[in-house]
Amino acid sequence: MNSFKDRDMISLRDMTIDDLWTIVSRTGEIKTGKHRDCLKDKTIASLFFEPSTRTRLSFESAVVKSGGSVFGFADPGSSSQKKGESFSDSIRTVTGYCDAMVIRHPVEGAARLASEVATVPVINAGDGANQHPTQTFLDLFTIYEEFGRLKNLKIGIMGDLKYGRTVHSLTHAMALFDAEMIFISPPSLKMPSTILSDLSEKGVSFRTLIAPEGAADMNLDILYVTRIQKERFGDPQEYKNVAHGYRIDKSTIAALGEQVRIMHPLPRVDEIAEEVDETPNAIYFTQAHNGVPTRQALLGLVTGGIN
Ligand code: CP
């Protein structure tokens, strides 16, 4: 039975380990050519109230590749929000035009609010600094492709852990798979205490560091790097204090060991040197490309085109 049909995808907190395995296995099937046209006769709304390259375009590519149709906007300034329409009224309207909707919004909780108003499945494509579940789905698929397993990995999660929604979602998922997690960030950009408390209550093993060099003897499987989320800082000086504070290059890989795989949700600014791109350690563009089959699988599942 498909437990995804008609379901909203808002937060990793709502998901079980079985759900995550379903996404990973269906994505693998998509990559081998199964489930062609799983979105035939389906129409997907793509509503981006905040900038995006990978998430929006890979969702749109996923729909087209699966035989569906997609419409929407990349700039809310071209919508009737500009005339003063409320978010709820926009969602209540668009729900009548589509079979599922994908929403990115700068405000935490916007996708949850949309799901309470919409009568079709709502997929959170990132809500403020809160969650980015579909990024985690493609991260998990990429990890599984690379390591052949999801359980018992040792992962350094580095960068802006305060405002980075991708790492908030990823941390929930990796906890389900019994990962050992090392959080690496400047003190002002630590993982939120609510997430750390949650991990402690579940007995999940984690440590905190302020620089990746501290992980040199840890034999990390993965270093997951993130950008400092400039757009989330209320005070520009607070951003300047932490901007350009770390950079992963070939010497970092030599220190961490050749086994380490470097992941990043992208976009990057300057936190990974371009010289890393050509190494076998870099798998961030593979991640970006896995966004298409992962989102094909998810949309097929929630609209019932995949069982
Ligand atoms: N990883 C990610 O969310 O990238 P975009 O902001 O380009 O969608």
PDB file of C-alpha atoms and ligand atoms in Angstrom:
ATOM      1  CA  MET A   1       0.000   0.000   0.000  1.00  0.00           C
ATOM      2  CA  ASN A   2       1.208   3.528  -0.821  1.00  0.00           C
ATOM      3  CA  SER A   3       1.172   5.503   2.448  1.00  0.00           C
ATOM      4  CA  PHE A   4       2.191   8.667   0.574  1.00  0.00           C
ATOM      5  CA  LYS A   5      -0.963   9.091  -1.496  1.00  0.00           C
ATOM      6  CA  ASP A   6      -2.594  12.475  -0.851  1.00  0.00           C
ATOM      7  CA  ARG A   7      -0.092  13.186   1.915  1.00  0.00           C
ATOM      8  CA  ASP A   8       1.547  16.554   2.645  1.00  0.00           C
ATOM      9  CA  MET A   9       5.367  16.626   2.893  1.00  0.00           C
ATOM     10  CA  ILE A  10       6.098  19.395   5.364  1.00  0.00           C
ATOM     11  CA  SER A  11       8.723  18.234   7.852  1.00  0.00           C
ATOM     12  CA  LEU A  12      11.079  15.328   8.552  1.00  0.00           C
ATOM     13  CA  ARG A  13       9.481  15.253  11.991  1.00  0.00           C
ATOM     14  CA  ASP A  14       6.380  13.743  10.349  1.00  0.00           C
ATOM     15  CA  MET A  15       8.305  10.901   8.687  1.00  0.00           C
ATOM     16  CA  THR A  16       9.271   7.375   9.672  1.00  0.00           C
ATOM     17  CA  ILE A  17      12.304   5.368   8.637  1.00  0.00           C
ATOM     18  CA  ASP A  18      10.003   3.266   6.398  1.00  0.00           C
ATOM     19  CA  ASP A  19       8.863   6.447   4.624  1.00  0.00           C
ATOM     20  CA  LEU A  20      12.470   7.384   3.918  1.00  0.00           C
ATOM     21  CA  TRP A  21      13.259   3.913   2.595  1.00  0.00           C
ATOM     22  CA  THR A  22      10.239   4.152   0.293  1.00  0.00           C
ATOM     23  CA  ILE A  23      11.527   7.407  -1.209  1.00  0.00           C
ATOM     24  CA  VAL A  24      15.040   5.992  -1.659  1.00  0.00           C
ATOM     25  CA  SER A  25      13.867   2.746  -3.244  1.00  0.00           C
ATOM     26  CA  ARG A  26      11.356   4.411  -5.595  1.00  0.00           C
ATOM     27  CA  THR A  27      14.035   6.910  -6.673  1.00  0.00           C
ATOM     28  CA  GLY A  28      16.312   4.002  -7.517  1.00  0.00           C
ATOM     29  CA  GLU A  29      13.503   2.470  -9.581  1.00  0.00           C
ATOM     30  CA  ILE A  30      12.972   5.753 -11.446  1.00  0.00           C
ATOM     31  CA  LYS A  31      16.687   5.789 -12.299  1.00  0.00           C
ATOM     32  CA  THR A  32      16.414   2.333 -13.814  1.00  0.00           C
ATOM     33  CA  GLY A  33      13.566   3.445 -16.076  1.00  0.00           C
ATOM     34  CA  LYS A  34      10.522   2.305 -14.073  1.00  0.00           C
ATOM     35  CA  HIS A  35       7.417   4.438 -13.442  1.00  0.00           C
ATOM     36  CA  ARG A  36       7.618   6.296 -16.760  1.00  0.00           C
ATOM     37  CA  ASP A  37       4.701   8.710 -17.135  1.00  0.00           C
ATOM     38  CA  CYS A  38       3.842   8.427 -13.442  1.00  0.00           C
ATOM     39  CA  LEU A  39       2.509  12.009 -13.604  1.00  0.00           C
ATOM     40  CA  LYS A  40       0.448  11.529 -16.780  1.00  0.00           C
ATOM     41  CA  ASP A  41      -2.657  13.757 -16.672  1.00  0.00           C
ATOM     42  CA  LYS A  42      -1.399  15.371 -13.426  1.00  0.00           C
ATOM     43  CA  THR A  43      -0.877  19.095 -13.049  1.00  0.00           C
ATOM     44  CA  ILE A  44       1.580  20.405 -10.478  1.00  0.00           C
ATOM     45  CA  ALA A  45       1.713  23.985  -9.156  1.00  0.00           C
ATOM     46  CA  SER A  46       5.192  25.373  -8.434  1.00  0.00           C
ATOM     47  CA  LEU A  47       4.882  28.422  -6.165  1.00  0.00           C
ATOM     48  CA  PHE A  48       8.221  29.988  -5.258  1.00  0.00           C
ATOM     49  CA  PHE A  49       7.981  32.987  -2.954  1.00  0.00           C
ATOM     50  CA  GLU A  50      11.782  32.909  -2.524  1.00  0.00           C
ATOM     51  CA  PRO A  51      14.674  32.449  -5.007  1.00  0.00           C
ATOM     52  CA  SER A  52      15.765  28.974  -6.121  1.00  0.00           C
ATOM     53  CA  THR A  53      17.716  27.291  -8.898  1.00  0.00           C
ATOM     54  CA  ARG A  54      17.952  23.590  -8.002  1.00  0.00           C
ATOM     55  CA  THR A  55      14.710  22.956  -6.147  1.00  0.00           C
ATOM     56  CA  ARG A  56      12.388  24.758  -8.538  1.00  0.00           C
ATOM     57  CA  LEU A  57      14.028  23.622 -11.759  1.00  0.00           C
ATOM     58  CA  SER A  58      14.470  20.012 -10.655  1.00  0.00           C
ATOM     59  CA  PHE A  59      10.806  19.835  -9.576  1.00  0.00           C
ATOM     60  CA  GLU A  60       9.785  21.271 -12.934  1.00  0.00           C
ATOM     61  CA  SER A  61      12.098  18.901 -14.814  1.00  0.00           C
ATOM     62  CA  ALA A  62      10.707  15.996 -12.747  1.00  0.00           C
ATOM     63  CA  VAL A  63       7.138  16.821 -13.778  1.00  0.00           C
ATOM     64  CA  VAL A  64       7.975  17.156 -17.472  1.00  0.00           C
ATOM     65  CA  LYS A  65      10.055  13.943 -17.513  1.00  0.00           C
ATOM     66  CA  SER A  66       7.171  12.047 -15.875  1.00  0.00           C
ATOM     67  CA  GLY A  67       4.576  13.173 -18.402  1.00  0.00           C
ATOM     68  CA  GLY A  68       2.837  15.789 -16.270  1.00  0.00           C
ATOM     69  CA  SER A  69       2.238  19.529 -16.607  1.00  0.00           C
ATOM     70  CA  VAL A  70       3.612  22.252 -14.376  1.00  0.00           C
ATOM     71  CA  PHE A  71       2.719  25.915 -13.900  1.00  0.00           C
ATOM     72  CA  GLY A  72       3.451  28.569 -11.310  1.00  0.00           C
ATOM     73  CA  PHE A  73       5.733  31.472 -10.548  1.00  0.00           C
ATOM     74  CA  ALA A  74       9.343  32.032  -9.525  1.00  0.00           C
ATOM     75  CA  ASP A  75       8.759  35.604  -8.431  1.00  0.00           C
ATOM     76  CA  PRO A  76       5.867  36.419  -6.081  1.00  0.00           C
ATOM     77  CA  GLY A  77       6.040  39.983  -7.414  1.00  0.00           C
ATOM     78  CA  SER A  78       4.273  38.697 -10.529  1.00  0.00           C
ATOM     79  CA  SER A  79       1.388  37.262  -8.458  1.00  0.00           C
ATOM     80  CA  SER A  80      -1.621  38.962  -6.865  1.00  0.00           C
ATOM     81  CA  GLN A  81       0.295  39.013  -3.586  1.00  0.00           C
ATOM     82  CA  LYS A  82       1.550  42.304  -5.092  1.00  0.00           C
ATOM     83  CA  LYS A  83      -2.057  43.618  -4.948  1.00  0.00           C
ATOM     84  CA  GLY A  84      -2.419  42.641  -1.308  1.00  0.00           C
ATOM     85  CA  GLU A  85      -3.898  39.147  -1.590  1.00  0.00           C
ATOM     86  CA  SER A  86      -3.310  37.025   1.499  1.00  0.00           C
ATOM     87  CA  PHE A  87      -1.190  33.854   1.304  1.00  0.00           C
ATOM     88  CA  SER A  88      -4.188  31.767   2.408  1.00  0.00           C
ATOM     89  CA  ASP A  89      -6.423  33.179  -0.341  1.00  0.00           C
ATOM     90  CA  SER A  90      -3.735  32.467  -2.965  1.00  0.00           C
ATOM     91  CA  ILE A  91      -3.417  28.854  -1.782  1.00  0.00           C
ATOM     92  CA  ARG A  92      -7.202  28.400  -1.575  1.00  0.00           C
ATOM     93  CA  THR A  93      -7.379  29.532  -5.206  1.00  0.00           C
ATOM     94  CA  VAL A  94      -4.483  27.498  -6.638  1.00  0.00           C
ATOM     95  CA  THR A  95      -5.633  24.295  -4.920  1.00  0.00           C
ATOM     96  CA  GLY A  96      -8.466  24.229  -7.474  1.00  0.00           C
ATOM     97  CA  TYR A  97      -6.012  24.333 -10.387  1.00  0.00           C
ATOM     98  CA  CYS A  98      -3.680  21.400  -9.605  1.00  0.00           C
ATOM     99  CA  ASP A  99      -3.206  17.861  -8.274  1.00  0.00           C
ATOM    100  CA  ALA A 100      -0.325  18.815  -5.927  1.00  0.00           C
ATOM    101  CA  MET A 101       1.545  21.983  -5.074  1.00  0.00           C
ATOM    102  CA  VAL A 102       5.176  22.711  -4.293  1.00  0.00           C
ATOM    103  CA  ILE A 103       5.805  25.794  -2.139  1.00  0.00           C
ATOM    104  CA  ARG A 104       8.944  27.640  -1.116  1.00  0.00           C
ATOM    105  CA  HIS A 105       8.444  30.568   1.251  1.00  0.00           C
ATOM    106  CA  PRO A 106      10.708  32.731   3.447  1.00  0.00           C
ATOM    107  CA  VAL A 107       8.409  32.382   6.489  1.00  0.00           C
ATOM    108  CA  GLU A 108       8.742  29.346   8.789  1.00  0.00           C
ATOM    109  CA  GLY A 109       5.446  27.471   8.940  1.00  0.00           C
ATOM    110  CA  ALA A 110       4.136  28.776   5.594  1.00  0.00           C
ATOM    111  CA  ALA A 111       4.020  25.288   4.041  1.00  0.00           C
ATOM    112  CA  ARG A 112       2.193  23.921   7.100  1.00  0.00           C
ATOM    113  CA  LEU A 113      -0.334  26.759   6.851  1.00  0.00           C
ATOM    114  CA  ALA A 114      -0.786  26.036   3.129  1.00  0.00           C
ATOM    115  CA  SER A 115      -1.431  22.362   3.877  1.00  0.00           C
ATOM    116  CA  GLU A 116      -4.248  23.341   6.237  1.00  0.00           C
ATOM    117  CA  VAL A 117      -5.945  25.351   3.487  1.00  0.00           C
ATOM    118  CA  ALA A 118      -5.206  23.247   0.377  1.00  0.00           C
ATOM    119  CA  THR A 119      -7.242  20.205  -0.658  1.00  0.00           C
ATOM    120  CA  VAL A 120      -4.318  18.712  -2.631  1.00  0.00           C
ATOM    121  CA  PRO A 121      -0.950  17.490  -1.254  1.00  0.00           C
ATOM    122  CA  VAL A 122       1.453  20.304  -0.337  1.00  0.00           C
ATOM    123  CA  ILE A 123       5.205  19.750  -0.631  1.00  0.00           C
ATOM    124  CA  ASN A 124       7.468  22.031   1.372  1.00  0.00           C
ATOM    125  CA  ALA A 125      10.319  23.200  -0.869  1.00  0.00           C
ATOM    126  CA  GLY A 126      11.861  25.150   2.027  1.00  0.00           C
ATOM    127  CA  ASP A 127      10.187  27.369   4.658  1.00  0.00           C
ATOM    128  CA  GLY A 128      12.500  30.002   6.110  1.00  0.00           C
ATOM    129  CA  ALA A 129      15.153  28.517   8.394  1.00  0.00           C
ATOM    130  CA  ASN A 130      12.875  25.636   9.357  1.00  0.00           C
ATOM    131  CA  GLN A 131      12.801  22.595   7.041  1.00  0.00           C
ATOM    132  CA  HIS A 132      13.672  21.467   3.497  1.00  0.00           C
ATOM    133  CA  PRO A 133      12.470  17.850   3.375  1.00  0.00           C
ATOM    134  CA  THR A 134      12.945  17.169  -0.336  1.00  0.00           C
ATOM    135  CA  GLN A 135      16.599  18.226  -0.073  1.00  0.00           C
ATOM    136  CA  THR A 136      16.998  15.541   2.583  1.00  0.00           C
ATOM    137  CA  PHE A 137      15.320  12.943   0.375  1.00  0.00           C
ATOM    138  CA  LEU A 138      17.857  13.549  -2.408  1.00  0.00           C
ATOM    139  CA  ASP A 139      20.700  13.687   0.134  1.00  0.00           C
ATOM    140  CA  LEU A 140      19.686  10.272   1.461  1.00  0.00           C
ATOM    141  CA  PHE A 141      19.435   8.817  -2.011  1.00  0.00           C
ATOM    142  CA  THR A 142      22.899  10.161  -2.871  1.00  0.00           C
ATOM    143  CA  ILE A 143      24.370   8.754   0.340  1.00  0.00           C
ATOM    144  CA  TYR A 144      22.786   5.378  -0.368  1.00  0.00           C
ATOM    145  CA  GLU A 145      24.186   5.355  -3.924  1.00  0.00           C
ATOM    146  CA  GLU A 146      27.638   6.231  -2.613  1.00  0.00           C
ATOM    147  CA  PHE A 147      27.866   3.999   0.483  1.00  0.00           C
ATOM    148  CA  GLY A 148      25.314   1.256  -0.220  1.00  0.00           C
ATOM    149  CA  ARG A 149      23.779   1.893   3.203  1.00  0.00           C
ATOM    150  CA  LEU A 150      22.198   4.637   5.301  1.00  0.00           C
ATOM    151  CA  LYS A 151      22.784   3.215   8.768  1.00  0.00           C
ATOM    152  CA  ASN A 152      25.699   3.822  11.104  1.00  0.00           C
ATOM    153  CA  LEU A 153      27.512   6.515   9.137  1.00  0.00           C
ATOM    154  CA  LYS A 154      29.744   9.149  10.691  1.00  0.00           C
ATOM    155  CA  ILE A 155      28.830  12.582   9.362  1.00  0.00           C
ATOM    156  CA  GLY A 156      30.253  16.048  10.018  1.00  0.00           C
ATOM    157  CA  ILE A 157      27.590  18.709   9.448  1.00  0.00           C
ATOM    158  CA  MET A 158      29.226  22.070   9.026  1.00  0.00           C
ATOM    159  CA  GLY A 159      28.474  25.737   8.480  1.00  0.00           C
ATOM    160  CA  ASP A 160      25.364  27.727   9.315  1.00  0.00           C
ATOM    161  CA  LEU A 161      23.580  25.243  11.558  1.00  0.00           C
ATOM    162  CA  LYS A 162      21.375  27.954  13.076  1.00  0.00           C
ATOM    163  CA  TYR A 163      19.625  29.149   9.916  1.00  0.00           C
ATOM    164  CA  GLY A 164      20.305  26.231   7.552  1.00  0.00           C
ATOM    165  CA  ARG A 165      17.008  24.451   6.902  1.00  0.00           C
ATOM    166  CA  THR A 166      18.691  21.677   4.916  1.00  0.00           C
ATOM    167  CA  VAL A 167      20.723  20.584   7.933  1.00  0.00           C
ATOM    168  CA  HIS A 168      17.714  20.755  10.263  1.00  0.00           C
ATOM    169  CA  SER A 169      15.898  18.251   8.049  1.00  0.00           C
ATOM    170  CA  LEU A 170      19.007  16.136   7.477  1.00  0.00           C
ATOM    171  CA  THR A 171      19.727  15.859  11.207  1.00  0.00           C
ATOM    172  CA  HIS A 172      16.278  14.367  11.861  1.00  0.00           C
ATOM    173  CA  ALA A 173      16.799  11.828   9.092  1.00  0.00           C
ATOM    174  CA  MET A 174      20.334  10.820  10.071  1.00  0.00           C
ATOM    175  CA  ALA A 175      19.154  10.321  13.662  1.00  0.00           C
ATOM    176  CA  LEU A 176      16.634   7.758  12.389  1.00  0.00           C
ATOM    177  CA  PHE A 177      19.533   5.928  10.718  1.00  0.00           C
ATOM    178  CA  ASP A 178      21.684   5.875  13.871  1.00  0.00           C
ATOM    179  CA  ALA A 179      24.349   8.191  12.490  1.00  0.00           C
ATOM    180  CA  GLU A 180      27.126   9.573  14.614  1.00  0.00           C
ATOM    181  CA  MET A 181      26.935  13.322  14.047  1.00  0.00           C
ATOM    182  CA  ILE A 182      29.591  15.993  14.539  1.00  0.00           C
ATOM    183  CA  PHE A 183      28.245  19.536  14.330  1.00  0.00           C
ATOM    184  CA  ILE A 184      30.862  22.062  13.188  1.00  0.00           C
ATOM    185  CA  SER A 185      30.027  25.766  13.289  1.00  0.00           C
ATOM    186  CA  PRO A 186      31.019  29.121  14.746  1.00  0.00           C
ATOM    187  CA  PRO A 187      29.536  29.434  18.277  1.00  0.00           C
ATOM    188  CA  SER A 188      26.942  31.987  17.081  1.00  0.00           C
ATOM    189  CA  LEU A 189      25.612  29.580  14.403  1.00  0.00           C
ATOM    190  CA  LYS A 190      25.150  26.430  16.504  1.00  0.00           C
ATOM    191  CA  MET A 191      22.427  23.871  15.839  1.00  0.00           C
ATOM    192  CA  PRO A 192      19.242  25.103  17.611  1.00  0.00           C
ATOM    193  CA  SER A 193      18.941  23.814  21.174  1.00  0.00           C
ATOM    194  CA  THR A 194      15.508  22.320  20.432  1.00  0.00           C
ATOM    195  CA  ILE A 195      17.094  19.978  17.868  1.00  0.00           C
ATOM    196  CA  LEU A 196      20.017  19.094  20.172  1.00  0.00           C
ATOM    197  CA  SER A 197      17.603  18.354  23.055  1.00  0.00           C
ATOM    198  CA  ASP A 198      15.575  16.149  20.768  1.00  0.00           C
ATOM    199  CA  LEU A 199      18.702  14.188  19.805  1.00  0.00           C
ATOM    200  CA  SER A 200      19.721  13.804  23.461  1.00  0.00           C
ATOM    201  CA  GLU A 201      16.263  12.535  24.419  1.00  0.00           C
ATOM    202  CA  LYS A 202      16.507   9.914  21.643  1.00  0.00           C
ATOM    203  CA  GLY A 203      19.995   8.873  22.761  1.00  0.00           C
ATOM    204  CA  VAL A 204      21.585   9.940  19.457  1.00  0.00           C
ATOM    205  CA  SER A 205      25.363  10.350  19.559  1.00  0.00           C
ATOM    206  CA  PHE A 206      26.655  13.838  18.624  1.00  0.00           C
ATOM    207  CA  ARG A 207      29.535  16.208  19.308  1.00  0.00           C
ATOM    208  CA  THR A 208      30.130  19.877  18.559  1.00  0.00           C
ATOM    209  CA  LEU A 209      33.274  21.486  17.127  1.00  0.00           C
ATOM    210  CA  ILE A 210      34.140  24.959  15.877  1.00  0.00           C
ATOM    211  CA  ALA A 211      36.496  23.947  13.012  1.00  0.00           C
ATOM    212  CA  PRO A 212      36.701  20.944  10.639  1.00  0.00           C
ATOM    213  CA  GLU A 213      40.352  20.317  11.564  1.00  0.00           C
ATOM    214  CA  GLY A 214      39.021  19.079  14.916  1.00  0.00           C
ATOM    215  CA  ALA A 215      37.527  16.111  13.034  1.00  0.00           C
ATOM    216  CA  ALA A 216      40.886  15.083  11.529  1.00  0.00           C
ATOM    217  CA  ASP A 217      41.193  11.834  13.512  1.00  0.00           C
ATOM    218  CA  MET A 218      37.511  10.883  13.338  1.00  0.00           C
ATOM    219  CA  ASN A 219      37.479   8.996  10.033  1.00  0.00           C
ATOM    220  CA  LEU A 220      34.376  10.848   8.817  1.00  0.00           C
ATOM    221  CA  ASP A 221      32.377   9.199   6.035  1.00  0.00           C
ATOM    222  CA  ILE A 222      30.771  12.495   5.033  1.00  0.00           C
ATOM    223  CA  LEU A 223      31.438  16.184   5.543  1.00  0.00           C
ATOM    224  CA  TYR A 224      28.182  17.996   4.742  1.00  0.00           C
ATOM    225  CA  VAL A 225      29.030  21.657   4.160  1.00  0.00           C
ATOM    226  CA  THR A 226      26.565  24.546   4.056  1.00  0.00           C
ATOM    227  CA  ARG A 227      26.691  28.205   3.122  1.00  0.00           C
ATOM    228  CA  ILE A 228      26.216  30.971   5.679  1.00  0.00           C
ATOM    229  CA  GLN A 229      22.582  31.960   5.063  1.00  0.00           C
ATOM    230  CA  LYS A 230      23.138  35.693   4.570  1.00  0.00           C
ATOM    231  CA  GLU A 231      19.469  36.360   3.810  1.00  0.00           C
ATOM    232  CA  ARG A 232      18.365  35.158   7.281  1.00  0.00           C
ATOM    233  CA  PHE A 233      20.496  37.562   9.348  1.00  0.00           C
ATOM    234  CA  GLY A 234      18.587  40.483  10.857  1.00  0.00           C
ATOM    235  CA  ASP A 235      21.818  42.399  11.536  1.00  0.00           C
ATOM    236  CA  PRO A 236      24.325  42.765   8.634  1.00  0.00           C
ATOM    237  CA  GLN A 237      27.182  43.091  11.145  1.00  0.00           C
ATOM    238  CA  GLU A 238      26.266  39.702  12.622  1.00  0.00           C
ATOM    239  CA  TYR A 239      26.687  38.223   9.113  1.00  0.00           C
ATOM    240  CA  LYS A 240      30.024  40.017   8.522  1.00  0.00           C
ATOM    241  CA  ASN A 241      31.346  38.571  11.792  1.00  0.00           C
ATOM    242  CA  VAL A 242      30.977  35.003  10.492  1.00  0.00           C
ATOM    243  CA  ALA A 243      31.185  35.353   6.686  1.00  0.00           C
ATOM    244  CA  HIS A 244      34.157  33.736   4.875  1.00  0.00           C
ATOM    245  CA  GLY A 245      35.236  32.052   8.125  1.00  0.00           C
ATOM    246  CA  TYR A 246      35.951  28.608   6.679  1.00  0.00           C
ATOM    247  CA  ARG A 247      36.891  27.059   3.351  1.00  0.00           C
ATOM    248  CA  ILE A 248      37.200  23.393   2.388  1.00  0.00           C
ATOM    249  CA  ASP A 249      40.049  22.685  -0.019  1.00  0.00           C
ATOM    250  CA  LYS A 250      42.272  19.762  -0.949  1.00  0.00           C
ATOM    251  CA  SER A 251      44.299  20.200   2.246  1.00  0.00           C
ATOM    252  CA  THR A 252      41.122  19.737   4.299  1.00  0.00           C
ATOM    253  CA  ILE A 253      40.438  16.467   2.478  1.00  0.00           C
ATOM    254  CA  ALA A 254      44.023  15.337   3.113  1.00  0.00           C
ATOM    255  CA  ALA A 255      43.514  16.084   6.824  1.00  0.00           C
ATOM    256  CA  LEU A 256      40.129  14.309   7.032  1.00  0.00           C
ATOM    257  CA  GLY A 257      41.265  11.299   4.990  1.00  0.00           C
ATOM    258  CA  GLU A 258      40.641  10.186   1.415  1.00  0.00           C
ATOM    259  CA  GLN A 259      37.544   8.216   2.499  1.00  0.00           C
ATOM    260  CA  VAL A 260      35.575  11.411   3.207  1.00  0.00           C
ATOM    261  CA  ARG A 261      32.828  12.451   0.808  1.00  0.00           C
ATOM    262  CA  ILE A 262      32.050  16.154   0.574  1.00  0.00           C
ATOM    263  CA  MET A 263      28.366  17.035   0.263  1.00  0.00           C
ATOM    264  CA  HIS A 264      26.676  20.448  -0.039  1.00  0.00           C
ATOM    265  CA  PRO A 265      23.048  21.300  -0.835  1.00  0.00           C
ATOM    266  CA  LEU A 266      24.299  24.217  -2.984  1.00  0.00           C
ATOM    267  CA  PRO A 267      24.402  27.050  -3.830  1.00  0.00           C
ATOM    268  CA  ARG A 268      27.932  27.552  -2.517  1.00  0.00           C
ATOM    269  CA  VAL A 269      29.556  30.924  -2.075  1.00  0.00           C
ATOM    270  CA  ASP A 270      33.198  30.400  -1.099  1.00  0.00           C
ATOM    271  CA  GLU A 271      33.041  27.603   1.503  1.00  0.00           C
ATOM    272  CA  ILE A 272      34.321  24.904  -0.898  1.00  0.00           C
ATOM    273  CA  ALA A 273      37.280  25.707  -3.184  1.00  0.00           C
ATOM    274  CA  GLU A 274      36.669  24.855  -6.828  1.00  0.00           C
ATOM    275  CA  GLU A 275      39.767  22.624  -6.766  1.00  0.00           C
ATOM    276  CA  VAL A 276      37.666  20.143  -4.734  1.00  0.00           C
ATOM    277  CA  ASP A 277      35.155  19.746  -7.588  1.00  0.00           C
ATOM    278  CA  GLU A 278      37.406  17.467  -9.621  1.00  0.00           C
ATOM    279  CA  THR A 279      38.271  15.147  -6.730  1.00  0.00           C
ATOM    280  CA  PRO A 280      36.443  11.815  -6.206  1.00  0.00           C
ATOM    281  CA  ASN A 281      35.482  13.166  -2.779  1.00  0.00           C
ATOM    282  CA  ALA A 282      33.101  15.790  -4.202  1.00  0.00           C
ATOM    283  CA  ILE A 283      29.544  14.520  -4.679  1.00  0.00           C
ATOM    284  CA  TYR A 284      27.592  17.795  -4.471  1.00  0.00           C
ATOM    285  CA  PHE A 285      26.736  18.025  -8.168  1.00  0.00           C
ATOM    286  CA  THR A 286      25.591  14.390  -8.069  1.00  0.00           C
ATOM    287  CA  GLN A 287      23.309  15.458  -5.206  1.00  0.00           C
ATOM    288  CA  ALA A 288      21.895  18.309  -7.316  1.00  0.00           C
ATOM    289  CA  HIS A 289      21.259  15.972 -10.254  1.00  0.00           C
ATOM    290  CA  ASN A 290      19.591  13.361  -8.036  1.00  0.00           C
ATOM    291  CA  GLY A 291      16.998  16.041  -7.276  1.00  0.00           C
ATOM    292  CA  VAL A 292      15.147  15.136 -10.465  1.00  0.00           C
ATOM    293  CA  PRO A 293      14.515  11.378  -9.931  1.00  0.00           C
ATOM    294  CA  THR A 294      13.918  11.944  -6.213  1.00  0.00           C
ATOM    295  CA  ARG A 295      11.220  14.526  -6.946  1.00  0.00           C
ATOM    296  CA  GLN A 296       9.742  12.330  -9.706  1.00  0.00           C
ATOM    297  CA  ALA A 297       9.401   9.561  -7.114  1.00  0.00           C
ATOM    298  CA  LEU A 298       7.874  11.849  -4.499  1.00  0.00           C
ATOM    299  CA  LEU A 299       5.364  13.468  -6.853  1.00  0.00           C
ATOM    300  CA  GLY A 300       4.418  10.054  -8.275  1.00  0.00           C
ATOM    301  CA  LEU A 301       3.807   8.730  -4.777  1.00  0.00           C
ATOM    302  CA  VAL A 302       1.712  11.643  -3.466  1.00  0.00           C
ATOM    303  CA  THR A 303      -0.436  11.819  -6.620  1.00  0.00           C
ATOM    304  CA  GLY A 304      -0.891   8.030  -6.794  1.00  0.00           C
ATOM    305  CA  GLY A 305       0.980   7.487 -10.090  1.00  0.00           C
ATOM    306  CA  ILE A 306       3.398   5.230  -8.169  1.00  0.00           C
ATOM    307  CA  ASN A 307       2.180   2.700  -5.639  1.00  0.00           C
TER     308      ASN A 307
HETATM  309  N1   CP B   1      19.571  23.257  -2.404  1.00  0.00           N
HETATM  310  C1   CP B   1      18.678  24.207  -2.723  1.00  0.00           C
HETATM  311  O1   CP B   1      17.631  24.339  -2.080  1.00  0.00           O
HETATM  312  O2   CP B   1      19.046  25.022  -3.758  1.00  0.00           O
HETATM  313  P1   CP B   1      18.156  26.160  -4.396  1.00  0.00           P
HETATM  314  O3   CP B   1      18.008  27.253  -3.353  1.00  0.00           O
HETATM  315  O4   CP B   1      18.893  26.625  -5.620  1.00  0.00           O
HETATM  316  O5   CP B   1      16.803  25.589  -4.710  1.00  0.00           O
END
